Short mmCIF file of C-alpha atoms in Angstrom, two decimals:
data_model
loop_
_atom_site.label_atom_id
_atom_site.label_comp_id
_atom_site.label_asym_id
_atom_site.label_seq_id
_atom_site.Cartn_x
_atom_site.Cartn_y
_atom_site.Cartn_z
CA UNK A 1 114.46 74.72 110.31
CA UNK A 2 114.33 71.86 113.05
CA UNK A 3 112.68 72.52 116.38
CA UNK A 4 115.34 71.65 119.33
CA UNK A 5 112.86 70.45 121.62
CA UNK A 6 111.41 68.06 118.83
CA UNK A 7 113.90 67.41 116.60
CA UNK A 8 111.06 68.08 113.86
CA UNK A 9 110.89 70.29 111.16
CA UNK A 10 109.39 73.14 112.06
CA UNK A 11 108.21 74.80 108.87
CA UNK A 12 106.21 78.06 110.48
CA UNK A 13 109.56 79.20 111.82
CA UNK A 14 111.69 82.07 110.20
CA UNK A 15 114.83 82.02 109.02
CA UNK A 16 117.63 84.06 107.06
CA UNK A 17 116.85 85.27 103.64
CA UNK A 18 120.64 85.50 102.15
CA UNK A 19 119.23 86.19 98.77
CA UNK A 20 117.61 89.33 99.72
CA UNK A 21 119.75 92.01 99.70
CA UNK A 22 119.59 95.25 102.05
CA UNK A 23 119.51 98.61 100.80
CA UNK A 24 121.83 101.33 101.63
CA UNK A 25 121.32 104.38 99.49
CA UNK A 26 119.59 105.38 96.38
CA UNK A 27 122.19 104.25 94.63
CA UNK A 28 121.74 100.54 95.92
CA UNK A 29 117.72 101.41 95.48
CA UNK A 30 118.25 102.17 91.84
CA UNK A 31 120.89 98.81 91.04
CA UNK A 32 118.28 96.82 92.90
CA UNK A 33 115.33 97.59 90.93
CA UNK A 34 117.01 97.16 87.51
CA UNK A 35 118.35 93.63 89.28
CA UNK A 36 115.06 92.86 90.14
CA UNK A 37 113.27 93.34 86.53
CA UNK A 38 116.07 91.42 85.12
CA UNK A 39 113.88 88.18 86.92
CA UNK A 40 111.08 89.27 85.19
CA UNK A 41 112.48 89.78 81.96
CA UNK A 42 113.90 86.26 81.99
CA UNK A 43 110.27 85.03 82.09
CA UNK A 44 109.08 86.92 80.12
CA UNK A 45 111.57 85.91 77.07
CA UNK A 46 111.03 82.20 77.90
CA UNK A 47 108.63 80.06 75.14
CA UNK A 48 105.35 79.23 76.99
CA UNK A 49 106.32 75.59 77.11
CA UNK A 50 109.71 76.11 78.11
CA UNK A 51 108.78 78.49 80.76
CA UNK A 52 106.21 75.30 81.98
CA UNK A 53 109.12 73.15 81.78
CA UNK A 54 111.08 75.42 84.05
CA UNK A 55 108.24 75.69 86.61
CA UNK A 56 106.93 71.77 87.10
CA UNK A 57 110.98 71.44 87.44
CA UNK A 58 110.92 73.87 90.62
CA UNK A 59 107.65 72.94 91.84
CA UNK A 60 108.09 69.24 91.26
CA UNK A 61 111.82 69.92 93.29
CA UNK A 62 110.50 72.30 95.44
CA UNK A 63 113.16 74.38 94.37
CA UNK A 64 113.18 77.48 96.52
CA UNK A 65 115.30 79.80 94.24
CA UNK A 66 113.73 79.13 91.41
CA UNK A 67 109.76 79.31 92.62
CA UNK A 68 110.35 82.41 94.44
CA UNK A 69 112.26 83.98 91.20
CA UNK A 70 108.89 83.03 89.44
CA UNK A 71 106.65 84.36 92.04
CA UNK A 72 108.56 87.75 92.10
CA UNK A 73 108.26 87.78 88.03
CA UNK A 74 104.66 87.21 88.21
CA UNK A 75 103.71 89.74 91.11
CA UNK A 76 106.20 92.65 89.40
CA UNK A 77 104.20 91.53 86.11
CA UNK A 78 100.52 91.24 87.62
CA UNK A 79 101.07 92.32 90.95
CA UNK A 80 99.24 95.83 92.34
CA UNK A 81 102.95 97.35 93.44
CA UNK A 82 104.65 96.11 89.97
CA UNK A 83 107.79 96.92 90.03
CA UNK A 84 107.79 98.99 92.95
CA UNK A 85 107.31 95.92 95.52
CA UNK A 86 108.94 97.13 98.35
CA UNK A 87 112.04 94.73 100.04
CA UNK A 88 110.17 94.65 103.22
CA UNK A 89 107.07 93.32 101.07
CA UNK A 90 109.62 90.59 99.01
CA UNK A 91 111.14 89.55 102.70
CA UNK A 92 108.02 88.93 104.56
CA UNK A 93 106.66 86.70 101.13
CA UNK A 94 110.05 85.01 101.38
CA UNK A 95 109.54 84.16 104.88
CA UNK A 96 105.92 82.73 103.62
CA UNK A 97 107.16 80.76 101.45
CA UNK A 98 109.26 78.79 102.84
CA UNK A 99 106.83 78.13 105.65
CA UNK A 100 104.62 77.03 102.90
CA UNK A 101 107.16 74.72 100.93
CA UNK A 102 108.18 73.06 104.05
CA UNK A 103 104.44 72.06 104.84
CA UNK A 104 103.91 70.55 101.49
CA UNK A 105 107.55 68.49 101.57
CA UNK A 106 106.53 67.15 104.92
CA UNK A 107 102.87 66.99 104.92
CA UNK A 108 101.23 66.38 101.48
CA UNK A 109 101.82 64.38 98.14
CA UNK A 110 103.77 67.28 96.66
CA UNK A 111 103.12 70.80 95.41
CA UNK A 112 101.52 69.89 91.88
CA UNK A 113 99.33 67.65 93.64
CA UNK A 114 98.23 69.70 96.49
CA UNK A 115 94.46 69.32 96.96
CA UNK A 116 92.15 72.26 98.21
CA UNK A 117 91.88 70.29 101.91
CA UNK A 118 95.49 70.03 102.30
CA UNK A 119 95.63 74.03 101.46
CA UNK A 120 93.11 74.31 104.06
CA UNK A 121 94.66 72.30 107.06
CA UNK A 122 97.81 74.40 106.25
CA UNK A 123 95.85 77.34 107.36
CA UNK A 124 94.14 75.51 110.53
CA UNK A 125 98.01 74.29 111.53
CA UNK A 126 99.66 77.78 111.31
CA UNK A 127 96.55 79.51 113.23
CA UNK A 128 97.57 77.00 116.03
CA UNK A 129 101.53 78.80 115.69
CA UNK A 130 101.55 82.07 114.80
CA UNK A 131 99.15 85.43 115.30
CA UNK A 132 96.40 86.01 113.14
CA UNK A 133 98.33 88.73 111.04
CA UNK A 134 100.52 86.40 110.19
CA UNK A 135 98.50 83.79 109.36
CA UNK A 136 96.96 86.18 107.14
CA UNK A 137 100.18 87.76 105.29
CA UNK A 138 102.04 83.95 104.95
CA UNK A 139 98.19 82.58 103.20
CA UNK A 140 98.97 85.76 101.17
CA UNK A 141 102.57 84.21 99.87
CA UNK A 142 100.98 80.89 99.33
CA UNK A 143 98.28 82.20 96.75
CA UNK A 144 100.56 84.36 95.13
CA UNK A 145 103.00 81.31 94.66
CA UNK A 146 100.29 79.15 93.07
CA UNK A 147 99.36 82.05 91.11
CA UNK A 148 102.36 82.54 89.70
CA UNK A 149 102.54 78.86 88.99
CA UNK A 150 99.26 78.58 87.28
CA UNK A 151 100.51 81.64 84.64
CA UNK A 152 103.36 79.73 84.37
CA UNK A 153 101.28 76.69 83.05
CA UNK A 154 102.37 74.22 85.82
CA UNK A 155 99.08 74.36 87.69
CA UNK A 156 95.79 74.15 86.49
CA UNK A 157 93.60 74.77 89.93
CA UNK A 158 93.29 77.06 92.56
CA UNK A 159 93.21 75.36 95.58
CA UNK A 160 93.41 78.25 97.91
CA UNK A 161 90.27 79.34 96.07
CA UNK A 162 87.82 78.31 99.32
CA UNK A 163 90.66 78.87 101.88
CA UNK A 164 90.10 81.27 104.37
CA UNK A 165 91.58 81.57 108.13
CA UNK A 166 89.22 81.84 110.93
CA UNK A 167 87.88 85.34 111.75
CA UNK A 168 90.20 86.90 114.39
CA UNK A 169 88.55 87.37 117.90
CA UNK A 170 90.30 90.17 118.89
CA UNK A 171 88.49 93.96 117.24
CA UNK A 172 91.05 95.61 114.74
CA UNK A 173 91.22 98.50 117.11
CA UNK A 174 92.18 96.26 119.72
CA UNK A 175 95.17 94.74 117.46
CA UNK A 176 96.60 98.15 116.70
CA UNK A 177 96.98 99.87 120.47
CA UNK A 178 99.33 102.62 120.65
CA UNK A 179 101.19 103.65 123.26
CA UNK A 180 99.78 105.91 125.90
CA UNK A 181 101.10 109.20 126.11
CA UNK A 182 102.67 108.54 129.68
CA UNK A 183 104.60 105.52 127.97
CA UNK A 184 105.43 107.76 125.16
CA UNK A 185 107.50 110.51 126.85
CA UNK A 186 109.39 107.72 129.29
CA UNK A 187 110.73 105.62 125.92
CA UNK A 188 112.20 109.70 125.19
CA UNK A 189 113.14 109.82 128.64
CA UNK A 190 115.70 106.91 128.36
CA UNK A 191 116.19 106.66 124.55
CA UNK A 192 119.73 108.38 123.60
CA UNK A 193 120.12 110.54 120.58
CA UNK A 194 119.75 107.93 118.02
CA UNK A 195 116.93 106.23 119.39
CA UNK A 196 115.57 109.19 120.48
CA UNK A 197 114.85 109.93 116.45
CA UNK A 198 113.88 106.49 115.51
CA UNK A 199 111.10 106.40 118.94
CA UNK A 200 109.65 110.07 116.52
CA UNK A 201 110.03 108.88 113.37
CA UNK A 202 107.38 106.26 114.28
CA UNK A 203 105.57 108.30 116.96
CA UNK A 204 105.51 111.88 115.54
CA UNK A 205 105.77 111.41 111.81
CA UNK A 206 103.72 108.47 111.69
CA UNK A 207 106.63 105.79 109.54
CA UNK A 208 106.73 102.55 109.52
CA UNK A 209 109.58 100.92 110.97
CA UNK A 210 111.26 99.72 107.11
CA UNK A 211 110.13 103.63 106.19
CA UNK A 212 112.26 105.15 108.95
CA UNK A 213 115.70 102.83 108.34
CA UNK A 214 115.50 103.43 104.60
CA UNK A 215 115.86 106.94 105.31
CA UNK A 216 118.39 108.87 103.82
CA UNK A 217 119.96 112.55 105.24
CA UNK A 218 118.96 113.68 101.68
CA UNK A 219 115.50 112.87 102.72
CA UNK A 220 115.03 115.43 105.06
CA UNK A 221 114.61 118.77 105.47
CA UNK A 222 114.91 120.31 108.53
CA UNK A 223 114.20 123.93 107.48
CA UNK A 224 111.00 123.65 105.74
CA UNK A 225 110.23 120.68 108.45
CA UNK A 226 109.74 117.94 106.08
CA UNK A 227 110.98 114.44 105.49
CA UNK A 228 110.11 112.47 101.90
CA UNK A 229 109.53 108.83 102.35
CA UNK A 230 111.02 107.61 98.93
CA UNK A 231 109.52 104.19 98.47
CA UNK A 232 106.56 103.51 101.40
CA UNK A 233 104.23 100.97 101.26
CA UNK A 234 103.21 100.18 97.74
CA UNK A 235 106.02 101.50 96.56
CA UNK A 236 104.53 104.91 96.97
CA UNK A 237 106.20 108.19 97.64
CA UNK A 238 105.02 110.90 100.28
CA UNK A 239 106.16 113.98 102.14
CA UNK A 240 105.49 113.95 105.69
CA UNK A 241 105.54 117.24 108.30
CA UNK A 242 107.67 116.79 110.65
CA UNK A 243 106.93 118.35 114.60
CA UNK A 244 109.64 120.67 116.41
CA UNK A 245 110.48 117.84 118.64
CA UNK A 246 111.52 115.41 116.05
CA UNK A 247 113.66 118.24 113.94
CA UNK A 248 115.36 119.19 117.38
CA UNK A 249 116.07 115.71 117.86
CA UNK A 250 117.14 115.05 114.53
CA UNK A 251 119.53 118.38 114.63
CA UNK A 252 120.97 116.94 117.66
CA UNK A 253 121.67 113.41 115.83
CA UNK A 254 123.51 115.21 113.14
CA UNK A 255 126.08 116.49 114.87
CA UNK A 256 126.69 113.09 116.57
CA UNK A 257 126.11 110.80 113.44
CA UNK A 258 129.37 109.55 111.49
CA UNK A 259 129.88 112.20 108.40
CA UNK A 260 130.62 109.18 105.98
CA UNK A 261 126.94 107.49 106.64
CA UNK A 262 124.34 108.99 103.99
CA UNK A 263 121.71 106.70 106.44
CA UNK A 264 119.67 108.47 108.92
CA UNK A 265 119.96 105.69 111.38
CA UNK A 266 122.64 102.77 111.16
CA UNK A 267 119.86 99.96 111.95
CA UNK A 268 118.41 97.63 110.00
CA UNK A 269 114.40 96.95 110.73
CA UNK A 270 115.50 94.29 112.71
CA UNK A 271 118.27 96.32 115.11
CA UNK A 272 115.10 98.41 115.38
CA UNK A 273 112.70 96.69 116.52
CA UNK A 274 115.43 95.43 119.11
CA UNK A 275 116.41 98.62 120.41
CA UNK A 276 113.07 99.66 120.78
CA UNK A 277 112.14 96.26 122.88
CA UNK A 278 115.70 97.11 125.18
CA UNK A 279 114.52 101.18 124.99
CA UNK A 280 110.62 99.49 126.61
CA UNK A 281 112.51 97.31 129.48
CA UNK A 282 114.53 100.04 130.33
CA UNK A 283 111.39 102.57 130.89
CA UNK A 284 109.33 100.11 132.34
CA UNK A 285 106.84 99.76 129.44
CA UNK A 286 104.70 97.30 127.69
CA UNK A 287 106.64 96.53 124.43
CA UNK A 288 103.87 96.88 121.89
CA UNK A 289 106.65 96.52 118.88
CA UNK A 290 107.68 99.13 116.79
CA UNK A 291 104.12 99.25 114.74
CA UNK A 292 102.76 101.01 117.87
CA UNK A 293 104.39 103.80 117.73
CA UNK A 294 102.78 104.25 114.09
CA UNK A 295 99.36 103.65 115.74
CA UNK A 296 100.51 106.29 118.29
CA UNK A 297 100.98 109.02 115.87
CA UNK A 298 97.86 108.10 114.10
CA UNK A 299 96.16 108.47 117.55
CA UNK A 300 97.86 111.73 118.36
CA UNK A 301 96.88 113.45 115.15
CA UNK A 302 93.34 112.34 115.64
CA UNK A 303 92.65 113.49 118.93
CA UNK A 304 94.17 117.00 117.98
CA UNK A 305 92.53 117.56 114.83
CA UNK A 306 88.85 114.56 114.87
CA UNK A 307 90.08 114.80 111.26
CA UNK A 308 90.80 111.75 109.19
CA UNK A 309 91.60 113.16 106.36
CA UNK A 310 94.45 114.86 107.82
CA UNK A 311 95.25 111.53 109.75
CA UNK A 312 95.53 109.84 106.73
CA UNK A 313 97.73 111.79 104.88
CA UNK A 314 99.97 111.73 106.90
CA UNK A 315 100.09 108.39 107.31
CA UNK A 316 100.03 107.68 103.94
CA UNK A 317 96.70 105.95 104.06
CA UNK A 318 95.10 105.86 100.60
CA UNK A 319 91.75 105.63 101.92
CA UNK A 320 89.64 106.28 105.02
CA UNK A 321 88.71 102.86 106.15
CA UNK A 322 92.02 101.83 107.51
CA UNK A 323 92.30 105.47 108.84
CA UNK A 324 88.88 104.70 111.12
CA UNK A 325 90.91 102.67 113.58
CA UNK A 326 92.26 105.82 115.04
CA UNK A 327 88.64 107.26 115.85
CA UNK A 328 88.16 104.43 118.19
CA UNK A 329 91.69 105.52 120.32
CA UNK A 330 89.49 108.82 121.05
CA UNK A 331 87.85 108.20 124.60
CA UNK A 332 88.84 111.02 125.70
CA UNK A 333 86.30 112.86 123.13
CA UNK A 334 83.46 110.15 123.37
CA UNK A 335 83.93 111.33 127.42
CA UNK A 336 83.76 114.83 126.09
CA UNK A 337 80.49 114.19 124.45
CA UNK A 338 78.37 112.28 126.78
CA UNK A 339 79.63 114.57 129.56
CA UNK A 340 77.39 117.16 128.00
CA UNK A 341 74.41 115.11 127.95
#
């Protein structure tokens, strides 16, 4: 992508991913995953030195398709998801890749000459673009690119072996703030029906924004009060409780919603996040993005129950660690405490 103000490539920036395509229904879930392993199974029949022949081809080319058809082979083959690799997971590596192939075309002597320095300075130049998370998710495409190329025998080194991004300044409690509960109620106050179950989704039952738009009316049950994320993070599957406030709304949404749309909401993660930025201006709140609310229910939970086991289930949190964050939202309870000193 070229930079208007420049007229220079500007490989950090994002840009469509035609190739990916967006799921409607279990249906679509089911044709994509057999799509999917068809890429792998290609691979896989290939002769080792035909295979090699294929890869130095696309990495000598920088042929986009084709290295990101081997990546997704190698990660469904040797990845920690497998075959379960979400969409969300394969877009965001998409959008890493590219950033990365456009550095190496404009920057070094090629991709099967990259040298461990040049790997390096990649990582200084996008910590001077984009946030830290990113930084940290794109270095995570890049490795998993020259992985895949070194089982595919067309490199031999590892030269993201010593990379590593700066440390981020800013505390990991401090990167996931939720909003406050004041903030909270007003994005209800002036959300409409729809987005009045998409702001509870993430607030109340704790999903991520690509959890809530993959949602299905199938998924959820508003008699026993439970919704079943099909494919989370991971690829895993979990049943989440659902509060009063979230079934009301989503009884309300029914009768509204068209009766030929099996979707819960008719956005994609991207009319989401947008709605939820227009839903902020409107109430005359900080936009934290649509991660926040997430953080928020996390938050919630905590302060009710100072339990994070419960917290993390029903996030969906396979361990405690990343469940900790919410302990340090508690203030309110660390006032509490010292009050009765």
């Amino acid at each position: 992508m070229t930079d208007r103000k420049t007229g220079q490539a500007d490989w950090t920036a994002d840009v469509p991913m035609p190739g990916v395509p967006a799921l409607r229904s279990p249906l679509s879930l089911a044709l994509f995953r057999s799509e999917a392993m068809a890429v792998s199974r290609h691979w896989v029949s290939l002769t080792p030195e035909e295979r090699r022949r294929r890869a130095l081809e696309a990495a000598r080319d920088l042929d986009e398709a084709v290295l990101l058809d081997l990546l997704q082979a190698h990660r469904q083959l040797f990845g920690p998801a497998g075959a379960r690799t979400s969409p969300q997971t394969q877009r965001t590596y998409t959008h890493g890749v590219r950033a990365f192939l456009g550095y190496v075309e404009s920057s070094t002597g090629g991709l099967l000459r990259l040298t461990s320095d040049e790997a390096q300075l990649w990582i200084r130049l996008l910590e001077a673009k984009r946030a830290p998370s990113t930084v940290t998710v794109y270095l995570a495409a890049a490795r998993a690119l020259t992985a895949a190329l070194r089982w595919a025998g067309a490199m031999k080194d590892d030269v993201f072996v010593d990379a590593r991004p700066g440390r981020n300044p800013t505390a990991p409690w401090e990167r996931r703030r939720p909003y406050s509960d004041s903030d909270f109620e007003k994005l209800l106050a002036c959300a409409d029906v729809q987005d009045r179950v998409l702001v509870l989704l993430g607030g109340h039952a704790g999903l991520r924004v690509a959890e809530s738009t993959a949602l299905v009316w199938a998924d959820v049950d508003c008699g026993t009060r439970r919704l079943t994320v099909q494919r989370g993070k991971g690829g895993k599957r979990r049943r989440v409780t659902l509060s009063r406030r979230l079934v009301r709304a989503l009884e309300d949404w029914r009768l509204l919603a068209p009766a030929d749309e099996p979707r819960l909401l008719a956005y994609t993660t991207t009319r989401a996040r947008q709605r939820l930025k227009v839903l902020a201006e409107k109430a005359g709140v900080p936009y934290l993005g649509t991660h926040a609310l997430r953080h928020t229910a996390g938050t919630r939970l905590y302060k009710a129950t100072h339990n994070l086991e419960d917290v993390a289930r029903h996030l969906g949190h396979s361990g405690l660690e990343t469940t900790r964050i919410y302990a340090k939202w508690d203030d309110q309870h660390l006032s509490d405490v010292v009050d009765e000193w």
